[in-house]
GROMACS .gro file of C-alpha atoms in nm:
model
  229
    1UNK     CA    1   4.006  -2.531   2.819
    2UNK     CA    2   3.626  -2.614   2.890
    3UNK     CA    3   3.564  -2.766   3.245
    4UNK     CA    4   3.376  -3.098   3.295
    5UNK     CA    5   3.030  -2.908   3.353
    6UNK     CA    6   3.091  -2.661   3.080
    7UNK     CA    7   3.080  -2.355   3.311
    8UNK     CA    8   3.393  -2.210   3.165
    9UNK     CA    9   3.482  -2.188   2.796
   10UNK     CA   10   3.804  -2.146   2.608
   11UNK     CA   11   3.753  -1.812   2.404
   12UNK     CA   12   3.973  -1.975   2.134
   13UNK     CA   13   3.734  -2.241   2.063
   14UNK     CA   14   3.425  -2.006   2.038
   15UNK     CA   15   3.272  -1.964   1.688
   16UNK     CA   16   3.380  -1.637   1.524
   17UNK     CA   17   3.114  -1.366   1.445
   18UNK     CA   18   3.181  -1.135   1.161
   19UNK     CA   19   3.097  -0.766   1.265
   20UNK     CA   20   3.095  -0.479   1.012
   21UNK     CA   21   3.158  -0.149   1.152
   22UNK     CA   22   3.054   0.157   1.008
   23UNK     CA   23   3.213   0.498   1.051
   24UNK     CA   24   2.928   0.738   1.126
   25UNK     CA   25   3.145   1.032   1.016
   26UNK     CA   26   3.078   1.110   0.656
   27UNK     CA   27   3.336   1.232   0.404
   28UNK     CA   28   3.273   1.322   0.051
   29UNK     CA   29   3.614   1.121  -0.034
   30UNK     CA   30   3.622   0.838   0.180
   31UNK     CA   31   3.296   0.781   0.327
   32UNK     CA   32   3.034   0.957   0.135
   33UNK     CA   33   2.643   0.970   0.242
   34UNK     CA   34   2.419   0.709   0.066
   35UNK     CA   35   2.148   0.764  -0.196
   36UNK     CA   36   2.288   1.087  -0.332
   37UNK     CA   37   2.251   1.270   0.014
   38UNK     CA   38   2.463   1.575   0.143
   39UNK     CA   39   2.762   1.545   0.401
   40UNK     CA   40   2.778   1.832   0.611
   41UNK     CA   41   3.073   2.011   0.758
   42UNK     CA   42   3.013   1.853   1.080
   43UNK     CA   43   3.072   1.526   0.944
   44UNK     CA   44   2.684   1.434   0.948
   45UNK     CA   45   2.479   1.328   0.663
   46UNK     CA   46   2.185   1.544   0.566
   47UNK     CA   47   1.918   1.282   0.461
   48UNK     CA   48   1.693   1.486   0.260
   49UNK     CA   49   1.528   1.243   0.029
   50UNK     CA   50   1.334   0.986   0.247
   51UNK     CA   51   1.633   0.775   0.339
   52UNK     CA   52   1.773   0.764   0.701
   53UNK     CA   53   1.999   0.611   0.960
   54UNK     CA   54   2.370   0.613   0.954
   55UNK     CA   55   2.514   0.759   0.633
   56UNK     CA   56   2.159   0.774   0.505
   57UNK     CA   57   2.184   0.401   0.439
   58UNK     CA   58   1.825   0.291   0.531
   59UNK     CA   59   1.558   0.309   0.234
   60UNK     CA   60   1.202   0.451   0.308
   61UNK     CA   61   1.047   0.186   0.066
   62UNK     CA   62   0.719   0.014   0.136
   63UNK     CA   63   0.626   0.251   0.415
   64UNK     CA   64   0.303   0.338   0.250
   65UNK     CA   65   0.445   0.693   0.181
   66UNK     CA   66   0.562   0.773  -0.169
   67UNK     CA   67   0.906   0.905  -0.177
   68UNK     CA   68   0.921   1.050  -0.514
   69UNK     CA   69   1.245   1.229  -0.458
   70UNK     CA   70   1.493   0.948  -0.546
   71UNK     CA   71   1.342   0.621  -0.478
   72UNK     CA   72   1.045   0.612  -0.730
   73UNK     CA   73   1.222   0.388  -1.025
   74UNK     CA   74   1.288   0.059  -1.136
   75UNK     CA   75   1.611   0.029  -0.906
   76UNK     CA   76   1.401   0.082  -0.581
   77UNK     CA   77   1.078  -0.107  -0.704
   78UNK     CA   78   0.904   0.207  -0.756
   79UNK     CA   79   0.951   0.294  -0.375
   80UNK     CA   80   0.850  -0.073  -0.274
   81UNK     CA   81   0.525  -0.001  -0.449
   82UNK     CA   82   0.408   0.293  -0.243
   83UNK     CA   83   0.342   0.527  -0.514
   84UNK     CA   84   0.072   0.337  -0.705
   85UNK     CA   85  -0.271   0.230  -0.621
   86UNK     CA   86  -0.218  -0.128  -0.719
   87UNK     CA   87   0.074  -0.221  -0.502
   88UNK     CA   88   0.081   0.010  -0.198
   89UNK     CA   89  -0.013  -0.144   0.143
   90UNK     CA   90  -0.095   0.051   0.433
   91UNK     CA   91   0.083   0.044   0.763
   92UNK     CA   92  -0.034   0.080   1.121
   93UNK     CA   93   0.094   0.421   1.098
   94UNK     CA   94   0.006   0.535   0.737
   95UNK     CA   95  -0.280   0.498   0.515
   96UNK     CA   96  -0.191   0.476   0.155
   97UNK     CA   97  -0.316   0.753  -0.065
   98UNK     CA   98  -0.347   1.012   0.202
   99UNK     CA   99  -0.126   1.295   0.320
  100UNK     CA  100  -0.147   1.459   0.656
  101UNK     CA  101  -0.187   1.839   0.620
  102UNK     CA  102  -0.243   2.134   0.863
  103UNK     CA  103  -0.531   2.355   0.799
  104UNK     CA  104  -0.569   2.693   0.993
  105UNK     CA  105  -0.928   2.744   1.184
  106UNK     CA  106  -0.884   3.065   1.341
  107UNK     CA  107  -0.650   3.032   1.607
  108UNK     CA  108  -0.614   2.677   1.598
  109UNK     CA  109  -0.436   2.444   1.355
  110UNK     CA  110  -0.605   2.124   1.257
  111UNK     CA  111  -0.430   1.830   1.118
  112UNK     CA  112  -0.653   1.631   0.849
  113UNK     CA  113  -0.576   1.342   0.648
  114UNK     CA  114  -0.616   1.438   0.273
  115UNK     CA  115  -0.684   1.196  -0.014
  116UNK     CA  116  -0.414   1.302  -0.237
  117UNK     CA  117  -0.476   0.972  -0.466
  118UNK     CA  118  -0.143   0.872  -0.657
  119UNK     CA  119   0.000   1.139  -0.881
  120UNK     CA  120   0.328   0.996  -0.893
  121UNK     CA  121   0.277   0.673  -0.998
  122UNK     CA  122   0.534   0.549  -1.244
  123UNK     CA  123   0.556   0.189  -1.234
  124UNK     CA  124   0.508   0.076  -1.607
  125UNK     CA  125   0.273  -0.240  -1.472
  126UNK     CA  126   0.032  -0.011  -1.285
  127UNK     CA  127   0.033   0.304  -1.511
  128UNK     CA  128  -0.113   0.288  -1.856
  129UNK     CA  129   0.009   0.569  -2.091
  130UNK     CA  130  -0.167   0.614  -2.431
  131UNK     CA  131   0.022   0.785  -2.703
  132UNK     CA  132  -0.157   1.121  -2.813
  133UNK     CA  133  -0.425   1.065  -3.082
  134UNK     CA  134  -0.408   0.687  -3.037
  135UNK     CA  135  -0.739   0.486  -3.068
  136UNK     CA  136  -0.632   0.169  -2.836
  137UNK     CA  137  -0.794   0.153  -2.507
  138UNK     CA  138  -0.558   0.086  -2.235
  139UNK     CA  139  -0.605  -0.126  -1.930
  140UNK     CA  140  -0.382  -0.136  -1.624
  141UNK     CA  141  -0.460  -0.338  -1.294
  142UNK     CA  142  -0.589  -0.134  -0.989
  143UNK     CA  143  -0.541  -0.406  -0.740
  144UNK     CA  144  -0.471  -0.767  -0.675
  145UNK     CA  145  -0.688  -1.055  -0.785
  146UNK     CA  146  -1.010  -1.168  -0.567
  147UNK     CA  147  -0.992  -1.529  -0.435
  148UNK     CA  148  -1.331  -1.683  -0.433
  149UNK     CA  149  -1.456  -2.000  -0.280
  150UNK     CA  150  -1.367  -2.343  -0.464
  151UNK     CA  151  -1.709  -2.425  -0.562
  152UNK     CA  152  -1.759  -2.074  -0.744
  153UNK     CA  153  -1.813  -2.102  -1.117
  154UNK     CA  154  -1.644  -1.810  -1.272
  155UNK     CA  155  -1.812  -1.828  -1.613
  156UNK     CA  156  -2.172  -1.759  -1.443
  157UNK     CA  157  -2.025  -1.521  -1.194
  158UNK     CA  158  -2.246  -1.192  -1.156
  159UNK     CA  159  -2.042  -0.869  -1.064
  160UNK     CA  160  -2.149  -0.492  -0.950
  161UNK     CA  161  -1.907  -0.220  -0.891
  162UNK     CA  162  -1.986   0.103  -0.673
  163UNK     CA  163  -1.954   0.425  -0.853
  164UNK     CA  164  -1.635   0.508  -0.662
  165UNK     CA  165  -1.476   0.160  -0.729
  166UNK     CA  166  -1.414   0.082  -0.393
  167UNK     CA  167  -1.729  -0.186  -0.310
  168UNK     CA  168  -1.742  -0.507  -0.515
  169UNK     CA  169  -2.042  -0.726  -0.505
  170UNK     CA  170  -1.982  -1.065  -0.615
  171UNK     CA  171  -2.259  -1.353  -0.701
  172UNK     CA  172  -2.232  -1.681  -0.781
  173UNK     CA  173  -2.589  -1.834  -0.906
  174UNK     CA  174  -2.405  -2.163  -0.936
  175UNK     CA  175  -2.362  -2.175  -0.540
  176UNK     CA  176  -2.642  -1.940  -0.474
  177UNK     CA  177  -2.402  -1.722  -0.267
  178UNK     CA  178  -2.312  -1.345  -0.263
  179UNK     CA  179  -2.025  -1.178  -0.137
  180UNK     CA  180  -1.926  -0.815  -0.065
  181UNK     CA  181  -1.574  -0.686  -0.086
  182UNK     CA  182  -1.400  -0.369  -0.007
  183UNK     CA  183  -1.112  -0.221  -0.194
  184UNK     CA  184  -0.817  -0.156   0.047
  185UNK     CA  185  -0.503  -0.016  -0.055
  186UNK     CA  186  -0.382  -0.285  -0.348
  187UNK     CA  187  -0.616  -0.582  -0.228
  188UNK     CA  188  -0.981  -0.670  -0.192
  189UNK     CA  189  -1.106  -0.764   0.163
  190UNK     CA  190  -1.429  -0.959   0.207
  191UNK     CA  191  -1.699  -0.793   0.433
  192UNK     CA  192  -1.819  -1.042   0.646
  193UNK     CA  193  -1.946  -1.396   0.555
  194UNK     CA  194  -2.090  -1.512   0.218
  195UNK     CA  195  -2.477  -1.430   0.184
  196UNK     CA  196  -2.686  -1.747   0.086
  197UNK     CA  197  -3.027  -1.875   0.061
  198UNK     CA  198  -3.215  -2.209   0.024
  199UNK     CA  199  -3.133  -2.407  -0.285
  200UNK     CA  200  -3.345  -2.308  -0.601
  201UNK     CA  201  -3.423  -1.975  -0.509
  202UNK     CA  202  -3.222  -1.840  -0.788
  203UNK     CA  203  -3.031  -1.611  -0.514
  204UNK     CA  204  -2.752  -1.406  -0.677
  205UNK     CA  205  -2.852  -1.397  -1.038
  206UNK     CA  206  -2.923  -1.038  -1.064
  207UNK     CA  207  -2.746  -0.764  -0.863
  208UNK     CA  208  -2.779  -0.398  -0.797
  209UNK     CA  209  -2.582  -0.153  -0.568
  210UNK     CA  210  -2.803   0.159  -0.416
  211UNK     CA  211  -2.682   0.488  -0.408
  212UNK     CA  212  -2.744   0.701  -0.106
  213UNK     CA  213  -2.919   1.021  -0.168
  214UNK     CA  214  -2.702   1.341  -0.155
  215UNK     CA  215  -2.789   1.457   0.200
  216UNK     CA  216  -2.682   1.118   0.339
  217UNK     CA  217  -2.361   1.107   0.127
  218UNK     CA  218  -2.287   1.438   0.277
  219UNK     CA  219  -2.324   1.317   0.612
  220UNK     CA  220  -2.109   1.019   0.558
  221UNK     CA  221  -1.853   1.238   0.416
  222UNK     CA  222  -1.839   1.471   0.713
  223UNK     CA  223  -1.832   1.202   0.982
  224UNK     CA  224  -1.545   1.010   0.822
  225UNK     CA  225  -1.282   1.231   0.636
  226UNK     CA  226  -1.090   0.896   0.514
  227UNK     CA  227  -1.377   0.731   0.347
  228UNK     CA  228  -1.539   0.852   0.014
  229UNK     CA  229  -1.893   0.743  -0.078
   0.00000   0.00000   0.00000
């Protein structure tokens, strides 16, 4: 029974908590490894397709790494969107579309981030496939929609996209404002605040994105291997 001040409690009166216990020793017959992984003779699961944890039960979806061996299908949401540019979202540990490779430089091995793009994108909503000989053009979304200001007039918006498709400049002559957007993973992120000018200046009616000279482009590529120009 409980005391008056509640310092002790009758265990029989405490609410029950359901606990599921999992045997960590695998068996092909009675306790198999999950996600088509292998049970070793030692009773341990060999998680070889990206799954992890006890019996390989945890899935590696939505971690910015395309696990194409097993999870890149409709059942797992195409690896949680990790295999396509329009759905992948980077994490603090991993940048979408890049893989770390080791490059030998003399006696030193250097790790570099290489832009591999998305060669294993299979999501029908992100991938557009045209039959051989077909004349139809097929368009697929590359990223999510851009949310503009409430006063913007979409019918008069002027857009300019950079040559690499990663910088978008949007102008609204109606509000005489210009905004710059950077393509980051599956979203567009606005760069700084909107640019504006005095009313009646026709600000934003025409746009142009300048392309840096070849020597400047090469310097920028060498200084930051994660950003293309």
